[in-house]
Short mmCIF file of C-alpha atoms in Angstrom, two decimals:
data_model
loop_
_atom_site.label_atom_id
_atom_site.label_comp_id
_atom_site.label_asym_id
_atom_site.label_seq_id
_atom_site.Cartn_x
_atom_site.Cartn_y
_atom_site.Cartn_z
CA MET A 1 -41.17 -22.97 0.48
CA LEU A 2 -41.56 -26.60 1.40
CA HIS A 3 -44.74 -28.36 0.65
CA LEU A 4 -45.89 -30.02 3.83
CA ALA A 5 -47.53 -33.36 3.28
CA LYS A 6 -51.07 -33.74 4.38
CA LYS A 7 -52.14 -36.84 6.26
CA GLY A 8 -53.70 -38.36 3.14
CA ASP A 9 -50.54 -37.78 1.07
CA LEU A 10 -48.35 -39.92 3.37
CA GLY A 11 -50.07 -43.15 2.32
CA GLU A 12 -49.66 -42.30 -1.34
CA TYR A 13 -46.00 -41.38 -0.75
CA LEU A 14 -45.30 -44.70 1.00
CA PHE A 15 -47.05 -46.56 -1.81
CA TRP A 16 -44.79 -45.03 -4.46
CA VAL A 17 -41.63 -45.56 -2.37
CA GLY A 18 -42.62 -49.22 -1.91
CA ALA A 19 -43.37 -49.56 -5.62
CA ALA A 20 -39.95 -48.11 -6.50
CA ILE A 21 -38.18 -50.47 -4.10
CA GLY A 22 -40.17 -53.40 -5.52
CA CYS A 23 -39.17 -52.44 -9.08
CA ILE A 24 -35.50 -52.25 -8.07
CA VAL A 25 -35.66 -55.68 -6.40
CA LEU A 26 -37.46 -57.17 -9.41
CA ALA A 27 -34.95 -55.66 -11.86
CA THR A 28 -32.05 -57.01 -9.77
CA LEU A 29 -33.54 -60.52 -9.78
CA VAL A 30 -34.09 -60.40 -13.55
CA ILE A 31 -30.49 -59.26 -14.13
CA LEU A 32 -29.10 -62.01 -11.88
CA TRP A 33 -31.22 -64.65 -13.63
CA TYR A 34 -30.15 -63.43 -17.08
CA ARG A 35 -26.49 -63.29 -16.07
CA ARG A 36 -26.57 -66.83 -14.70
CA LYS A 37 -28.34 -68.09 -17.84
CA VAL A 38 -25.93 -66.38 -20.26
CA LEU A 39 -22.64 -66.82 -18.44
CA GLY A 40 -23.37 -70.27 -17.06
CA PRO A 41 -22.43 -71.63 -13.67
CA GLN A 42 -19.16 -70.42 -12.25
CA GLY A 43 -17.21 -70.76 -9.07
CA LEU A 44 -16.38 -74.07 -7.45
CA ASP A 45 -17.44 -76.15 -10.47
CA GLU A 46 -14.68 -74.52 -12.51
CA ASN A 47 -12.07 -75.26 -9.82
CA VAL A 48 -13.27 -78.86 -9.53
CA SER A 49 -12.91 -79.49 -13.26
CA LEU A 50 -9.47 -77.88 -13.26
CA LEU A 51 -8.45 -80.03 -10.31
CA ASP A 52 -9.64 -83.16 -12.13
CA GLU A 53 -7.60 -82.12 -15.16
CA LEU A 54 -4.59 -81.50 -12.92
CA ARG A 55 -4.92 -84.98 -11.38
CA ALA A 56 -5.11 -86.52 -14.85
CA MET A 57 -1.95 -84.67 -15.90
CA LYS A 58 -0.15 -86.02 -12.84
CA ALA A 59 -1.39 -89.54 -13.57
CA ARG A 60 -0.13 -89.31 -17.18
CA GLY A 61 3.25 -88.09 -15.94
CA GLU A 62 2.98 -84.68 -17.62
CA ILE A 63 3.69 -82.88 -14.33
CA SER A 64 5.70 -83.89 -11.30
CA GLU A 65 4.40 -84.39 -7.77
CA GLU A 66 5.94 -81.05 -6.71
CA GLU A 67 4.26 -79.19 -9.60
CA TYR A 68 0.96 -80.86 -8.75
CA ASP A 69 1.19 -79.87 -5.07
CA ALA A 70 2.20 -76.29 -5.87
CA THR A 71 -0.61 -75.83 -8.40
CA ARG A 72 -3.20 -77.46 -6.13
CA HIS A 73 -2.12 -75.19 -3.27
CA ALA A 74 -2.35 -72.11 -5.51
CA MET A 75 -5.84 -73.10 -6.68
CA ALA A 76 -7.02 -73.67 -3.11
CA SER A 77 -5.59 -70.33 -1.98
CA ARG A 78 -7.24 -68.50 -4.86
CA ALA A 79 -10.61 -70.17 -4.18
CA ALA A 80 -10.35 -69.29 -0.48
CA GLY A 81 -9.45 -65.69 -1.29
CA LYS A 82 -6.04 -65.88 0.35
CA PRO A 83 -3.18 -63.83 -1.10
CA ARG A 84 -0.72 -65.69 -3.28
CA THR A 85 2.63 -66.54 -1.79
CA PRO A 86 5.64 -65.92 -4.01
CA ALA A 87 7.43 -68.98 -5.29
CA GLY A 88 10.70 -69.64 -3.50
CA PRO A 89 13.81 -71.34 -4.76
CA ARG A 90 13.44 -75.00 -5.61
CA GLY A 91 15.42 -77.51 -3.66
CA VAL A 92 18.08 -76.75 -1.08
CA GLY A 93 20.48 -74.89 -3.35
CA ALA A 94 18.99 -72.40 -5.77
CA ASP A 95 22.21 -72.34 -7.85
CA ARG A 96 22.86 -75.30 -10.09
CA VAL A 97 26.49 -76.08 -10.81
CA ALA A 98 27.59 -78.45 -13.56
CA PRO A 99 30.78 -80.48 -13.32
CA PRO A 100 33.72 -79.20 -15.37
CA GLY A 101 33.37 -79.95 -19.07
CA PHE A 102 29.59 -80.49 -18.93
CA ASP A 103 26.56 -78.20 -19.21
CA LEU A 104 23.58 -78.23 -16.81
CA THR A 105 21.82 -80.93 -18.85
CA GLY A 106 24.81 -83.26 -18.47
CA ALA A 107 25.89 -83.02 -22.11
CA PRO A 108 29.63 -82.50 -22.72
CA LEU A 109 30.73 -79.02 -23.72
CA PRO A 110 32.23 -78.56 -27.20
CA GLU A 111 36.00 -78.63 -27.44
CA PRO A 112 37.58 -75.17 -27.74
CA GLU A 113 39.16 -74.31 -31.07
CA LYS A 114 42.93 -74.66 -31.04
CA PRO A 115 44.88 -71.67 -32.35
CA ASP A 116 46.97 -72.13 -35.49
CA SER A 117 50.65 -72.78 -34.90
CA GLY A 118 51.74 -70.07 -37.35
CA ASP A 119 51.62 -66.37 -36.69
CA GLN A 120 49.15 -65.31 -39.37
CA ARG A 121 47.78 -61.84 -38.97
CA VAL A 122 45.68 -60.20 -41.60
#
């Protein structure tokens, strides 16, 4: 049933197992080298360039200090592998209320149309 290895066959068996493991290691190294060459460097360099861009946006006034801090925190959490925390309501009160006669931007609301004085039904 089973072919029992002779003492001389064990050395040949170990040679071929070692050769197979060596081929697998060599193929893995070639694939990693090719992937790095084709895809380019990734990882922290990407986060650093994004952080520099974020700082420049804050310096130009394109984003506020709060937006900068929230985005920087999200980038740091993602780079560290931490789960994202859901965004909560901004400010103390989540509901914004405009004064009477004005919308939330501060612009006055349009005047309502006044009904005609006559009773005209069609």
